[in-house]
PDB file of C-alpha atoms in Angstrom:
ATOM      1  CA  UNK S  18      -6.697 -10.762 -12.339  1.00  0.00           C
ATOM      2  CA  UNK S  19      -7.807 -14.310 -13.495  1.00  0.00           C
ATOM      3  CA  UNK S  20      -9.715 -13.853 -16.417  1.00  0.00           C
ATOM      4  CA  UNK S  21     -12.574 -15.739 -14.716  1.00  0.00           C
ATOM      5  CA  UNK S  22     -13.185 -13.759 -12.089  1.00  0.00           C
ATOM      6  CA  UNK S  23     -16.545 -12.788 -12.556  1.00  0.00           C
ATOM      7  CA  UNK S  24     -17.586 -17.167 -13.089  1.00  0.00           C
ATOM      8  CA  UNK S  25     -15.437 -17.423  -9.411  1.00  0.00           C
ATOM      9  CA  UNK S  26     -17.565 -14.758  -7.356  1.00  0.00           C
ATOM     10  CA  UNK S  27     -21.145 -15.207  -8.872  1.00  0.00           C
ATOM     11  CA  UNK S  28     -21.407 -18.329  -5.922  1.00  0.00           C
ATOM     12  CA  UNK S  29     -20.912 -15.308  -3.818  1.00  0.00           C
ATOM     13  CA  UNK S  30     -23.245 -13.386  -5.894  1.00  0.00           C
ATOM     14  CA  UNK S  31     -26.125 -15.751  -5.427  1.00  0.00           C
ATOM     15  CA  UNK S  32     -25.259 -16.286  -1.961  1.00  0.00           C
ATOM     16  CA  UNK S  33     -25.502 -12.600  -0.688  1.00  0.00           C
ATOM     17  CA  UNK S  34     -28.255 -12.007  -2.940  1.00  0.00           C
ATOM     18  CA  UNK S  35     -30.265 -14.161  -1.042  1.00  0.00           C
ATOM     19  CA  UNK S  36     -29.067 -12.185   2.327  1.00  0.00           C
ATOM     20  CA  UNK S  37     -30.374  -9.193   0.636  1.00  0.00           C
ATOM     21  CA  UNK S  38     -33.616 -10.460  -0.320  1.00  0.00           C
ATOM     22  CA  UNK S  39     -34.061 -11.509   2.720  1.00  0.00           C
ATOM     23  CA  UNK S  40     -33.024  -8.641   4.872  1.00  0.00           C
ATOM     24  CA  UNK S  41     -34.198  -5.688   2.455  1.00  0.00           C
ATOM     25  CA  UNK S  42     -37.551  -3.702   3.415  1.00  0.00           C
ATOM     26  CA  UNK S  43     -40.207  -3.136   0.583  1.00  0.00           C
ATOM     27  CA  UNK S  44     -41.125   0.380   0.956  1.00  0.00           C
ATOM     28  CA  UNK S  45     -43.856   2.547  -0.553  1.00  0.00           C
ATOM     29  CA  UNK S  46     -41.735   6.028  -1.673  1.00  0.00           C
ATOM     30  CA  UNK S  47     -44.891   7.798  -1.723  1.00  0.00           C
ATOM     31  CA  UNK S  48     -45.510   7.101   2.183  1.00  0.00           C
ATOM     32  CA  UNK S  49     -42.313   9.063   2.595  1.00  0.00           C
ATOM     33  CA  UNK S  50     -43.847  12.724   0.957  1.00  0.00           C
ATOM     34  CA  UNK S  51     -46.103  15.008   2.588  1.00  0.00           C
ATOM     35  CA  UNK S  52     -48.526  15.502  -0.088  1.00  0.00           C
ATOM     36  CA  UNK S  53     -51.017  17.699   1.692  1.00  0.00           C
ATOM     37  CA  UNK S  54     -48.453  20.304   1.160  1.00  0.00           C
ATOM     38  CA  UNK S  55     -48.837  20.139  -2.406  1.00  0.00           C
ATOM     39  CA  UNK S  56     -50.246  23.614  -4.563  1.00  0.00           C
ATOM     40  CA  UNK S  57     -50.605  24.177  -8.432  1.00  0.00           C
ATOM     41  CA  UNK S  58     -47.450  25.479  -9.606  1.00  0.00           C
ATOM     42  CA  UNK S  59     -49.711  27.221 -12.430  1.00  0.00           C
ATOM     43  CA  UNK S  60     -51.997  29.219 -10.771  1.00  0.00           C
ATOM     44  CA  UNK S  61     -49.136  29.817  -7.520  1.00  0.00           C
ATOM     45  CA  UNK S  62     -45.832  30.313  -9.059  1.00  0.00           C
ATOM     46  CA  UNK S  63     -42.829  28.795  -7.275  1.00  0.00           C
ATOM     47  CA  UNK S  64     -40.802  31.446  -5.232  1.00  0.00           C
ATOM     48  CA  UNK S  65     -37.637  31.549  -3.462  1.00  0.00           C
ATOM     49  CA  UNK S  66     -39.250  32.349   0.103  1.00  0.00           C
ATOM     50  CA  UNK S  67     -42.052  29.152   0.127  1.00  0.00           C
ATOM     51  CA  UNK S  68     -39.186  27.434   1.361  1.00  0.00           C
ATOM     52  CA  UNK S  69     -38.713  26.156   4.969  1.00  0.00           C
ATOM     53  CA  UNK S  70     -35.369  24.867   4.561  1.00  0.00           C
ATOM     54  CA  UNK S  71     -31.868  27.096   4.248  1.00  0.00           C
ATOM     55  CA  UNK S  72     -29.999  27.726   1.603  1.00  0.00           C
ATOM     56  CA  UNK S  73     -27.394  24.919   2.524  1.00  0.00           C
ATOM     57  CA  UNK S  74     -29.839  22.210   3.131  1.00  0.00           C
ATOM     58  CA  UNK S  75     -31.807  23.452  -0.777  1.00  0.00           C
ATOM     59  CA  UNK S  76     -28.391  22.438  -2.142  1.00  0.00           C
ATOM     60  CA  UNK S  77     -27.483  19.259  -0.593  1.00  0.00           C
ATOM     61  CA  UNK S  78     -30.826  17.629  -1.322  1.00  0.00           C
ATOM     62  CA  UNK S  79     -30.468  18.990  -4.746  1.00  0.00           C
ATOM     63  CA  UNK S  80     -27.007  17.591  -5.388  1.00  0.00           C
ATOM     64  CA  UNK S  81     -28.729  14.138  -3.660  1.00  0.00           C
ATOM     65  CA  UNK S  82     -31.318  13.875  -5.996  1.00  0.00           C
ATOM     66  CA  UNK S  83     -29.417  15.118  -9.428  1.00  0.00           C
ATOM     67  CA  UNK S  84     -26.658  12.167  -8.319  1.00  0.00           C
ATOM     68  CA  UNK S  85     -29.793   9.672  -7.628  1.00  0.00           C
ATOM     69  CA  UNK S  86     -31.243  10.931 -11.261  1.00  0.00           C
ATOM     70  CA  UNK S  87     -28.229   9.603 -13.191  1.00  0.00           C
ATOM     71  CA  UNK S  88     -29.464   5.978 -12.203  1.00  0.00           C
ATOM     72  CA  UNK S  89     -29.571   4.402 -16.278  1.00  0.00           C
ATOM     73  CA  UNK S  90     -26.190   5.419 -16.822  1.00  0.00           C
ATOM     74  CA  UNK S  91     -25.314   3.694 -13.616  1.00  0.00           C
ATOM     75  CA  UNK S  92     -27.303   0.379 -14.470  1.00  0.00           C
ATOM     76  CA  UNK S  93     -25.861   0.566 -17.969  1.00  0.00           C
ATOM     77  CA  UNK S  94     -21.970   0.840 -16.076  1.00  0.00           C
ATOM     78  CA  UNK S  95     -22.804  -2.368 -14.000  1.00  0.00           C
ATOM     79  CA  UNK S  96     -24.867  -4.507 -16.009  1.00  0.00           C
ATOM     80  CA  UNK S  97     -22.410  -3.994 -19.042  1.00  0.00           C
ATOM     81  CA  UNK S  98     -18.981  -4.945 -16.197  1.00  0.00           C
ATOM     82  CA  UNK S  99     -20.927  -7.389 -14.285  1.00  0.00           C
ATOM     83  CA  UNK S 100     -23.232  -9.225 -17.083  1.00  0.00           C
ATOM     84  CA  UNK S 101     -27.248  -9.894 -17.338  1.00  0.00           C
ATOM     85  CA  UNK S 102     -27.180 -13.802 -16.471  1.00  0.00           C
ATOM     86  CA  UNK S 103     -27.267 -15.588 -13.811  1.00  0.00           C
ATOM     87  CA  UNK S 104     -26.853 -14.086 -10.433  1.00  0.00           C
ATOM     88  CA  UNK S 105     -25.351 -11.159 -11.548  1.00  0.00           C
ATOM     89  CA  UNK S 106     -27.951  -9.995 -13.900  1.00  0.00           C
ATOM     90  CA  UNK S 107     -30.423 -10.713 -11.107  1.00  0.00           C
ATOM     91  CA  UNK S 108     -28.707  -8.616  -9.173  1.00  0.00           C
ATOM     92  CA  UNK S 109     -28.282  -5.994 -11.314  1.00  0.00           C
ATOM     93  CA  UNK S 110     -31.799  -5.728 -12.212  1.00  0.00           C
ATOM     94  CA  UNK S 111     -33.111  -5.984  -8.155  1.00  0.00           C
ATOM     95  CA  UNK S 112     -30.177  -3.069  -7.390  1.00  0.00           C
ATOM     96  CA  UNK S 113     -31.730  -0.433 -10.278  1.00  0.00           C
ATOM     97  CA  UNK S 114     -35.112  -1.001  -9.131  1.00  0.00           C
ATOM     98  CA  UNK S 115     -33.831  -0.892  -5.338  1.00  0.00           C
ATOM     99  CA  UNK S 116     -32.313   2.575  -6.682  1.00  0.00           C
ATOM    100  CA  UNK S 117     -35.125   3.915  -8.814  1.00  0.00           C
ATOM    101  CA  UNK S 118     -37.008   4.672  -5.743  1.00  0.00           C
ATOM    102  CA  UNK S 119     -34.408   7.237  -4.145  1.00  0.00           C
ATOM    103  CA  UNK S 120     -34.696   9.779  -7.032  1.00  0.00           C
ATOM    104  CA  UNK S 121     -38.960   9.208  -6.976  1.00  0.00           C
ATOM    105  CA  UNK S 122     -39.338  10.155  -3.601  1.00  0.00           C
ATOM    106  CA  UNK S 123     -36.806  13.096  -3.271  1.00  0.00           C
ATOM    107  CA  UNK S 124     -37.687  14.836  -6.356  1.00  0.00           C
ATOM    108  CA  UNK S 125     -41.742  14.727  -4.793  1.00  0.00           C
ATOM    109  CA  UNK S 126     -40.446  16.054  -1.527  1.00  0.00           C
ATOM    110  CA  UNK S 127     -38.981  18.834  -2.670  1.00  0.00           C
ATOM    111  CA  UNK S 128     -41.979  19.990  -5.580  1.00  0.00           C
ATOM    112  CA  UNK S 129     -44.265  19.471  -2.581  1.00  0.00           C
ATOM    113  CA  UNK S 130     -43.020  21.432  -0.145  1.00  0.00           C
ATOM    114  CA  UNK S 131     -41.712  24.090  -2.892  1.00  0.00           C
ATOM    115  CA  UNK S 132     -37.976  23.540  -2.040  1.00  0.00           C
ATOM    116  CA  UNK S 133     -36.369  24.292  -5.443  1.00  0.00           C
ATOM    117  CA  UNK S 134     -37.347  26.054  -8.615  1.00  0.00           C
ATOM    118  CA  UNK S 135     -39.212  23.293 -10.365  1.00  0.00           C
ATOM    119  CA  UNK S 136     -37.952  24.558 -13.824  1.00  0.00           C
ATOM    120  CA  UNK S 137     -34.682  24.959 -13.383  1.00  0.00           C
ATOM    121  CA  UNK S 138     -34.691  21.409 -10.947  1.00  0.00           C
ATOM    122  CA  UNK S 139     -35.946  19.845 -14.474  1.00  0.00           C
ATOM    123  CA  UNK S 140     -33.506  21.569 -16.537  1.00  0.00           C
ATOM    124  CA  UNK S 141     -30.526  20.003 -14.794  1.00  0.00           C
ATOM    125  CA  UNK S 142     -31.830  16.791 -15.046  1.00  0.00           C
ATOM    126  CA  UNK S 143     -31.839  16.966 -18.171  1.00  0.00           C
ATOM    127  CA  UNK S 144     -28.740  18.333 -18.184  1.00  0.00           C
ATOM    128  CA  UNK S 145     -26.937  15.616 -15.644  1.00  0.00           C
ATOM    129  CA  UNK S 146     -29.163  12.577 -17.443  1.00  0.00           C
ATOM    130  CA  UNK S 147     -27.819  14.175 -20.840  1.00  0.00           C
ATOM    131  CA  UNK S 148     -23.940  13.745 -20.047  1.00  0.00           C
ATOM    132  CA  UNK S 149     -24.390  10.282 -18.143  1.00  0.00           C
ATOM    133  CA  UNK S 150     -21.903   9.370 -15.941  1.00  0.00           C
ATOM    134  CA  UNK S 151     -19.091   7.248 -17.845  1.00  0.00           C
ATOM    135  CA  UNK S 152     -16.504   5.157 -16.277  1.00  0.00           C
ATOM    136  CA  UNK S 153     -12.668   4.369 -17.784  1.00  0.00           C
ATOM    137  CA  UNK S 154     -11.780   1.776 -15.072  1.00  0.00           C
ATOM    138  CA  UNK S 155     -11.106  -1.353 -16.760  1.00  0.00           C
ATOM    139  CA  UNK S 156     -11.721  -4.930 -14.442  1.00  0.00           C
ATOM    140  CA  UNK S 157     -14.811  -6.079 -12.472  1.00  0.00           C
ATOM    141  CA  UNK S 158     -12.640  -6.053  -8.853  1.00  0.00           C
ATOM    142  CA  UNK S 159     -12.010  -2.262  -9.727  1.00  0.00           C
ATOM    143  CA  UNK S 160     -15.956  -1.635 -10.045  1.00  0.00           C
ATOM    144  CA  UNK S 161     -16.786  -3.756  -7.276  1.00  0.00           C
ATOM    145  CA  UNK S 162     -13.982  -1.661  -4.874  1.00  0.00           C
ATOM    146  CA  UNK S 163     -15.595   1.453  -6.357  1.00  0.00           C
ATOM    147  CA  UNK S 164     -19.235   0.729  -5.772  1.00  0.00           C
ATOM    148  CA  UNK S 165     -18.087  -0.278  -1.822  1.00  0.00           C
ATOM    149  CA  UNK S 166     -16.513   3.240  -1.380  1.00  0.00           C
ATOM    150  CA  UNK S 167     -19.263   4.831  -3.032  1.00  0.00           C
ATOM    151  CA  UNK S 168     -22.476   3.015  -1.458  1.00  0.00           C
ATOM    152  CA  UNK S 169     -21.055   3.752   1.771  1.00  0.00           C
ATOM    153  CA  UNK S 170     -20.075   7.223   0.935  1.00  0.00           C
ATOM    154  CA  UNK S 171     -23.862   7.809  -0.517  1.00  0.00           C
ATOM    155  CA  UNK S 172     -25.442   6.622   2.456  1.00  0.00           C
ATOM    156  CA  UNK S 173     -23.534   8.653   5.118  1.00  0.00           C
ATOM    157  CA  UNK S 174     -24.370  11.258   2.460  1.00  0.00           C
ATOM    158  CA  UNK S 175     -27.988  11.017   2.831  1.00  0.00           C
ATOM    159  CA  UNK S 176     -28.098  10.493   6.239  1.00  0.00           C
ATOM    160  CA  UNK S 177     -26.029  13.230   7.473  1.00  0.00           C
ATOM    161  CA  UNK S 178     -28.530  15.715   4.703  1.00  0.00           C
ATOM    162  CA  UNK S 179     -31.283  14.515   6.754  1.00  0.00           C
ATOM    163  CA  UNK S 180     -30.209  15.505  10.080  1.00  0.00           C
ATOM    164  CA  UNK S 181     -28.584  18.800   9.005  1.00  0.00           C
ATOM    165  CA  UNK S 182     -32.180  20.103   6.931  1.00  0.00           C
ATOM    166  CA  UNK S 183     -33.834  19.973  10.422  1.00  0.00           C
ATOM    167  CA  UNK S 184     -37.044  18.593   8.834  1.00  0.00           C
ATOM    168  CA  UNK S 185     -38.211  15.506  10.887  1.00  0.00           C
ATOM    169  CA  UNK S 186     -39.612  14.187   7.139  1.00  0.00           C
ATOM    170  CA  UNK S 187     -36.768  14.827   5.145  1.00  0.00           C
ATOM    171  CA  UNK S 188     -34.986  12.624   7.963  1.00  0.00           C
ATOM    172  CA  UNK S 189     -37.185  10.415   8.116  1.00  0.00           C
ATOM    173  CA  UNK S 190     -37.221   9.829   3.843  1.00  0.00           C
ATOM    174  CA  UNK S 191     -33.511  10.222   4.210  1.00  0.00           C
ATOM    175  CA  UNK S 192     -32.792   7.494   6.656  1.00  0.00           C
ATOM    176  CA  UNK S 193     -35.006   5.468   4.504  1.00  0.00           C
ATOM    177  CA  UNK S 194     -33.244   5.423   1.479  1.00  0.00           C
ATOM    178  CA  UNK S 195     -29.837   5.392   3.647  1.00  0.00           C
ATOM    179  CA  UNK S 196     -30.565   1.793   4.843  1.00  0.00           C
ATOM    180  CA  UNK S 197     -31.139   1.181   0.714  1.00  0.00           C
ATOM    181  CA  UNK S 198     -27.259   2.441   0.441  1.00  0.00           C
ATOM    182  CA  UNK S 199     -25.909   0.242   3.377  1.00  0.00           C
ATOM    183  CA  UNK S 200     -27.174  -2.837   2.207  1.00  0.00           C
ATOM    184  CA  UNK S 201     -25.889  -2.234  -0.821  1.00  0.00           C
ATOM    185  CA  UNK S 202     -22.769  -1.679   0.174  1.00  0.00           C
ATOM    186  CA  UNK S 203     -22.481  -4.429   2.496  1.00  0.00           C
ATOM    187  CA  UNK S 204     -22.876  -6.809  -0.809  1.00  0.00           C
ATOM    188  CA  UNK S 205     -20.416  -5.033  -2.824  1.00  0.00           C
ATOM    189  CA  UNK S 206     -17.823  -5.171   0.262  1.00  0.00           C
ATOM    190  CA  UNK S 207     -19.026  -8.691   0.414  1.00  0.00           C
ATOM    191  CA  UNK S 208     -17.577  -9.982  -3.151  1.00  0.00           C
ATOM    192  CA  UNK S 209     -14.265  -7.680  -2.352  1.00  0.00           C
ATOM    193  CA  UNK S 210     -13.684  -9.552   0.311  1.00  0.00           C
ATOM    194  CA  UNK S 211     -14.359 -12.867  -1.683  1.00  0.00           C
ATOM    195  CA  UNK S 212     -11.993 -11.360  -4.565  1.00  0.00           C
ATOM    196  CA  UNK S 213      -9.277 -10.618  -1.640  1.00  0.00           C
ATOM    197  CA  UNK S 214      -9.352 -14.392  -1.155  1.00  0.00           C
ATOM    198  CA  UNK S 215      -9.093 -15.175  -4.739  1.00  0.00           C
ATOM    199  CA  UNK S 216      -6.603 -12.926  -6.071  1.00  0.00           C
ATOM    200  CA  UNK S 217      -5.231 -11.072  -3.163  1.00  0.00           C
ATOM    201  CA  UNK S 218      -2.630  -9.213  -5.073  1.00  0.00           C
ATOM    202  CA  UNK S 219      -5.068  -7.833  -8.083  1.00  0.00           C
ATOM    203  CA  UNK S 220      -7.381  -7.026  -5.719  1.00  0.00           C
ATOM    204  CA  UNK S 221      -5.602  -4.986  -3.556  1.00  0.00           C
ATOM    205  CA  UNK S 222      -4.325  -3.019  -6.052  1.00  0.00           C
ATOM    206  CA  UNK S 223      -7.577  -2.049  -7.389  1.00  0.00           C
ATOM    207  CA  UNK S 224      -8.605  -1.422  -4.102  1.00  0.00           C
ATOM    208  CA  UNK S 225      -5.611   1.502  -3.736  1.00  0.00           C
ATOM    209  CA  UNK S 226      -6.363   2.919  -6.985  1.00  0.00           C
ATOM    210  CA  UNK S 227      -9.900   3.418  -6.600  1.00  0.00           C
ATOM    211  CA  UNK S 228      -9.271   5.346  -2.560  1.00  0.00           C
ATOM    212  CA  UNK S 229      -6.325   7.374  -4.897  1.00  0.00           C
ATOM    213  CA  UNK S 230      -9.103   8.443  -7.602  1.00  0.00           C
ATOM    214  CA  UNK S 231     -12.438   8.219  -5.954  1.00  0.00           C
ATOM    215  CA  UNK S 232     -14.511  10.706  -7.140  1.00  0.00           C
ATOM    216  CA  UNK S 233     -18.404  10.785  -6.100  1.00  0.00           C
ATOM    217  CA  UNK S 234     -20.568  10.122  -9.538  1.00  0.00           C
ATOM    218  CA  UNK S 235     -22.223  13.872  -9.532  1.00  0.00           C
ATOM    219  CA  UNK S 236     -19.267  15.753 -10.791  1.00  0.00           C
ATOM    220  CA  UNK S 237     -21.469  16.317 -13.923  1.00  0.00           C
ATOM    221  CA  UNK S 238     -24.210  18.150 -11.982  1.00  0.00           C
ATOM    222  CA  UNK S 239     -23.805  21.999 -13.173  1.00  0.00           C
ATOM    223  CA  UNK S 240     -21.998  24.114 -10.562  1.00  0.00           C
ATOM    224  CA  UNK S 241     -20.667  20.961  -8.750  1.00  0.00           C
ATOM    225  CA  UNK S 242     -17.284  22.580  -6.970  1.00  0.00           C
ATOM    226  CA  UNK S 243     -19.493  25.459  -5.665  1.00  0.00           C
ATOM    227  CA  UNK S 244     -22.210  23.278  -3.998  1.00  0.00           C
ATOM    228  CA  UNK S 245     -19.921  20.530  -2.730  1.00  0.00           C
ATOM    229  CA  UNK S 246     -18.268  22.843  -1.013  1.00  0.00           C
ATOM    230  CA  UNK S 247     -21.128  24.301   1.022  1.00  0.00           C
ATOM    231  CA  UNK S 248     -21.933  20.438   1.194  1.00  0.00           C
ATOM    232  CA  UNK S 249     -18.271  20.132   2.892  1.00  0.00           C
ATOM    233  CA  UNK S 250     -18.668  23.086   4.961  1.00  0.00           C
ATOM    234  CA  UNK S 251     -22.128  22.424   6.427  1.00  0.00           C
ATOM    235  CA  UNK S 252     -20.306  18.534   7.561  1.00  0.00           C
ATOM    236  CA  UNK S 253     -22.801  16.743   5.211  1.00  0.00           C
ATOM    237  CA  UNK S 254     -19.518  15.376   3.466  1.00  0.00           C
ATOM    238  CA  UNK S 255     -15.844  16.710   3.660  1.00  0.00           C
ATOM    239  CA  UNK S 256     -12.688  15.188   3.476  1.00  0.00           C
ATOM    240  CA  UNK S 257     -12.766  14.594   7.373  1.00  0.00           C
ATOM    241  CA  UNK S 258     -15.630  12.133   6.980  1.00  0.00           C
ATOM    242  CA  UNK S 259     -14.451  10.425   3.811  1.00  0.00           C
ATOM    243  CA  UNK S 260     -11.410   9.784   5.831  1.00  0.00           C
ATOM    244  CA  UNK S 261     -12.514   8.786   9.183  1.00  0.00           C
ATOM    245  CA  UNK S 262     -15.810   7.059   8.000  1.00  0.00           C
ATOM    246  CA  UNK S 263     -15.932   5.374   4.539  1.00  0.00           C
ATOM    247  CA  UNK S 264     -11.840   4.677   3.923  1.00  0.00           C
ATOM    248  CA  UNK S 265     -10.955   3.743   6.838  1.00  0.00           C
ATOM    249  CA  UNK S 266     -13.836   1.534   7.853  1.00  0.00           C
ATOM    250  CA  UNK S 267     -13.485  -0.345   4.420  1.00  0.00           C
ATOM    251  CA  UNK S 268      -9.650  -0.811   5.116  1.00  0.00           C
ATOM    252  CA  UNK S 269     -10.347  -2.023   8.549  1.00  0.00           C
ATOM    253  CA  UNK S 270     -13.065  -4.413   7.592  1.00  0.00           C
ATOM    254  CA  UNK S 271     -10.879  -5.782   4.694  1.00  0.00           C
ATOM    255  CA  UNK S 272      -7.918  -6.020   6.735  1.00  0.00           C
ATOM    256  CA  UNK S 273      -5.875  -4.767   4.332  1.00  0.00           C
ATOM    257  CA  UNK S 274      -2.814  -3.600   5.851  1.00  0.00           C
ATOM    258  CA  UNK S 275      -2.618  -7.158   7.016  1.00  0.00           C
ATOM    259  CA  UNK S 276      -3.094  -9.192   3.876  1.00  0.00           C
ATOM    260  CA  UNK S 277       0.522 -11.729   3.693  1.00  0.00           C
ATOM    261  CA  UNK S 278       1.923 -13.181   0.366  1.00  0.00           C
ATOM    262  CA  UNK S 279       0.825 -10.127  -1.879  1.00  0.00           C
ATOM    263  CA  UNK S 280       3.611  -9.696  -5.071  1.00  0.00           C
ATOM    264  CA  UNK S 281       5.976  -6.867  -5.531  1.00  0.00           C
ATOM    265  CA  UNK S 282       3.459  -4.488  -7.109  1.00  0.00           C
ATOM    266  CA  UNK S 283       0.891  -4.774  -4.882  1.00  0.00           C
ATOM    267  CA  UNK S 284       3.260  -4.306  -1.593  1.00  0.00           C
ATOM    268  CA  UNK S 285       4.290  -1.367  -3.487  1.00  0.00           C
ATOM    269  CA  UNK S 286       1.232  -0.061  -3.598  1.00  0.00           C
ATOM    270  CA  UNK S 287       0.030  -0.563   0.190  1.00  0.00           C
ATOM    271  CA  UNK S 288       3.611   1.339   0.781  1.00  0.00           C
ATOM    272  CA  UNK S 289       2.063   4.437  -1.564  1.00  0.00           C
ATOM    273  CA  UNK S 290      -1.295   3.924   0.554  1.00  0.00           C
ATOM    274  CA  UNK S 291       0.090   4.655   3.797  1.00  0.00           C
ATOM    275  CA  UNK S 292       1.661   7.986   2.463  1.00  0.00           C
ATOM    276  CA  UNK S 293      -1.541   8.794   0.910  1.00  0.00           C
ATOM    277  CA  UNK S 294      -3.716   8.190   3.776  1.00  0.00           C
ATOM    278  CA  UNK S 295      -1.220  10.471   5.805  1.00  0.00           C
ATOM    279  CA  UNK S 296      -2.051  12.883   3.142  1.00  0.00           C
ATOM    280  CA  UNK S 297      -5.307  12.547   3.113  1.00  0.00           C
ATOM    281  CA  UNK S 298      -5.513  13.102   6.872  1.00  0.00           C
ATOM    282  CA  UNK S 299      -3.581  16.463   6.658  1.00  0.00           C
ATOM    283  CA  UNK S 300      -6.058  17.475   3.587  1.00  0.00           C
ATOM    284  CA  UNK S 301      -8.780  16.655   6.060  1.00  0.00           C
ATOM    285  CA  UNK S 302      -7.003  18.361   9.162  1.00  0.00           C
ATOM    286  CA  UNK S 303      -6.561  22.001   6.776  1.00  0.00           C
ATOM    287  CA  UNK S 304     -10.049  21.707   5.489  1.00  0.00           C
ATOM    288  CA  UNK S 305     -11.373  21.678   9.189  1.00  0.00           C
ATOM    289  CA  UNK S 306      -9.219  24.690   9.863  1.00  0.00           C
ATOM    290  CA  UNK S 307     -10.642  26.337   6.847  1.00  0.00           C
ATOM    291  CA  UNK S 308     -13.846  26.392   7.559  1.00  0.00           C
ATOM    292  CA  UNK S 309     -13.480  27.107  11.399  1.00  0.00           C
ATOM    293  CA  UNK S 310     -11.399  30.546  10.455  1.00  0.00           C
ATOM    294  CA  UNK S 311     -14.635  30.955   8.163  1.00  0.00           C
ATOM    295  CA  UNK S 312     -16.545  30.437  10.287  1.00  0.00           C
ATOM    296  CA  UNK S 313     -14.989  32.948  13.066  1.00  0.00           C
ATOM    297  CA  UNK S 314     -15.009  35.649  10.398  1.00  0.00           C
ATOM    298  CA  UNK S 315     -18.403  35.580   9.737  1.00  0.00           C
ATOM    299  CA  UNK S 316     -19.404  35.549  13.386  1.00  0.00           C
ATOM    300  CA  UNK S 317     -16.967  38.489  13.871  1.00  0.00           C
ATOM    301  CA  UNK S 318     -18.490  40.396  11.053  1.00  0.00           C
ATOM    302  CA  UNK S 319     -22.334  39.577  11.798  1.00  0.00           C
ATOM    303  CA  UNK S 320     -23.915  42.529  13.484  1.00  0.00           C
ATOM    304  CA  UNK S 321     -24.892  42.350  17.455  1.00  0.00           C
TER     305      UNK S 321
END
């Protein structure tokens, strides 16, 4: 990648900043929580059954929010690849505060209606804050093709939590902070597609080995295999929707597979794509049958 990179795209930078400013909604996060529901946790103890929401939905908006809480580390990762001048750092600083209201108004839904154990909600942020999230990828284009899978994947995310708690205000919050996560990710996909012009070759290749690695950033947050699996298995997220509905659209909008003049390593590596999307697909495809056998055993087993 030209060493430069980051001087080439900030005329990008500046340009869809000013789309964003210009299309992004100022919203008041504490419009979005139904504080007439709120009781002293003092004097009325939180318990497991003040809860109008199942066990499934508890956990997805608690995995939302613990992700959302990790947002310094996350300002720290981009303002340290991505700078603090200029566009950039203007853009930095507008996407944490942009950010900082997901976490605000979550966390005050669910202590108001008495979703979660406050306690032990406050001991894994402390927890998931503690260990940060940290990132080893080396190269701006690698961030900025990371940040485009992972905006979009955090907005279907939210969105899809919000219809499945079957709470018209958690939807309603939820949506909300989903249009945060597109627009973001319509910038990020924005200087990717600038970088695909500048360096085609680099940037396709850190394009295929972020989809080969992604990993969402709340693999930190404690019993994270157990809950993202009821997240998978409820639809929220699986391997069916990262496939069908953040890869592929990104791939399709970048046009990747039809990108000309790339060098030897980077064809190599849209060869090693196909096969893993193929894989990916068949991961996606055995998941699905998973859960549906599941699914047929407990309805077997459930008395009549």
């Amino acid at each position: 990648m030209k060493p430069d990179i980051l001087v080439e795209l900030e005329p990008v930078v500046a340009h869809n900043l000013d789309r964003h400013l210009a299309i992004a909604k100022d919203w008041m996060p504490h419009e979005y929580v139904p504080w007439e529901e709120g009781r002293d946790f003092v004097e009325q103890p939180w318990h497991p059954d003040q809860s109008r929401l199942t066990p499934e939905a508890r956990i997805a908006l608690e995995v939302n929010l613990l992700t959302e809480d990790n947002l310094p580390s996350y300002h720290r990762e981009i303002a340290n690849r991505f700078g603090r001048d200029g566009a950039w750092g203007t853009w930095v600083g507008r996407w944490t505060a942009e950010e900082g209201r997901h976490a605000m108004c979550i966390r005050d839904y669910l202590l108001v209606t008495r979703a979660l154990d406050p306690g032990r909600l406050e001991a894994e942020r402390m927890a998931v804050m503690q260990a940060g999230h940290h990132s080893e990828r080396l190269g701006a284009v690698r961030s900025l093709a990371y940040v485009s899978f992972q905006e979009l994947a955090t907005r279907i995310a939210h969105r899809n939590t919000g219809r499945f708690v079957n709470d018209p205000i958690a939807d309603h919050l939820l949506g909300r902070v989903a249009a945060d996560e597109n627009l973001h990710m319509v910038f990020y996909r924005s200087l990717v597609s600038a970088a695909l012009e500048i360096d085609p070759s680099e940037t396709v290749r850190a394009i295929i080995d972020e989809i080969t690695s992604f990993a969402m950033p709340g693999t930190m947050i404690p019993n994270f295999t157990r809950k993202s699996l009821v997240i998978a298995r409820s639809g929220i997220y699986n391997l069916r929707i990262h496939h069908d509905e953040v890869v592929r659209p990104l791939l399709k909008h970048w046009r990747l597979f039809d990108i000309e003049g790339l060098d030897a390593e980077a064809e190599k590596a849209r060869e090693q794509l196909a096969v893993h999307l193929e894989l990916l697909q068949t991961q996606a495809e055995r998941q699905q049958d998973r859960f549906h056998t599941a699914a047929a055993r407990r309805r077997d087993r459930a008395p009549s």
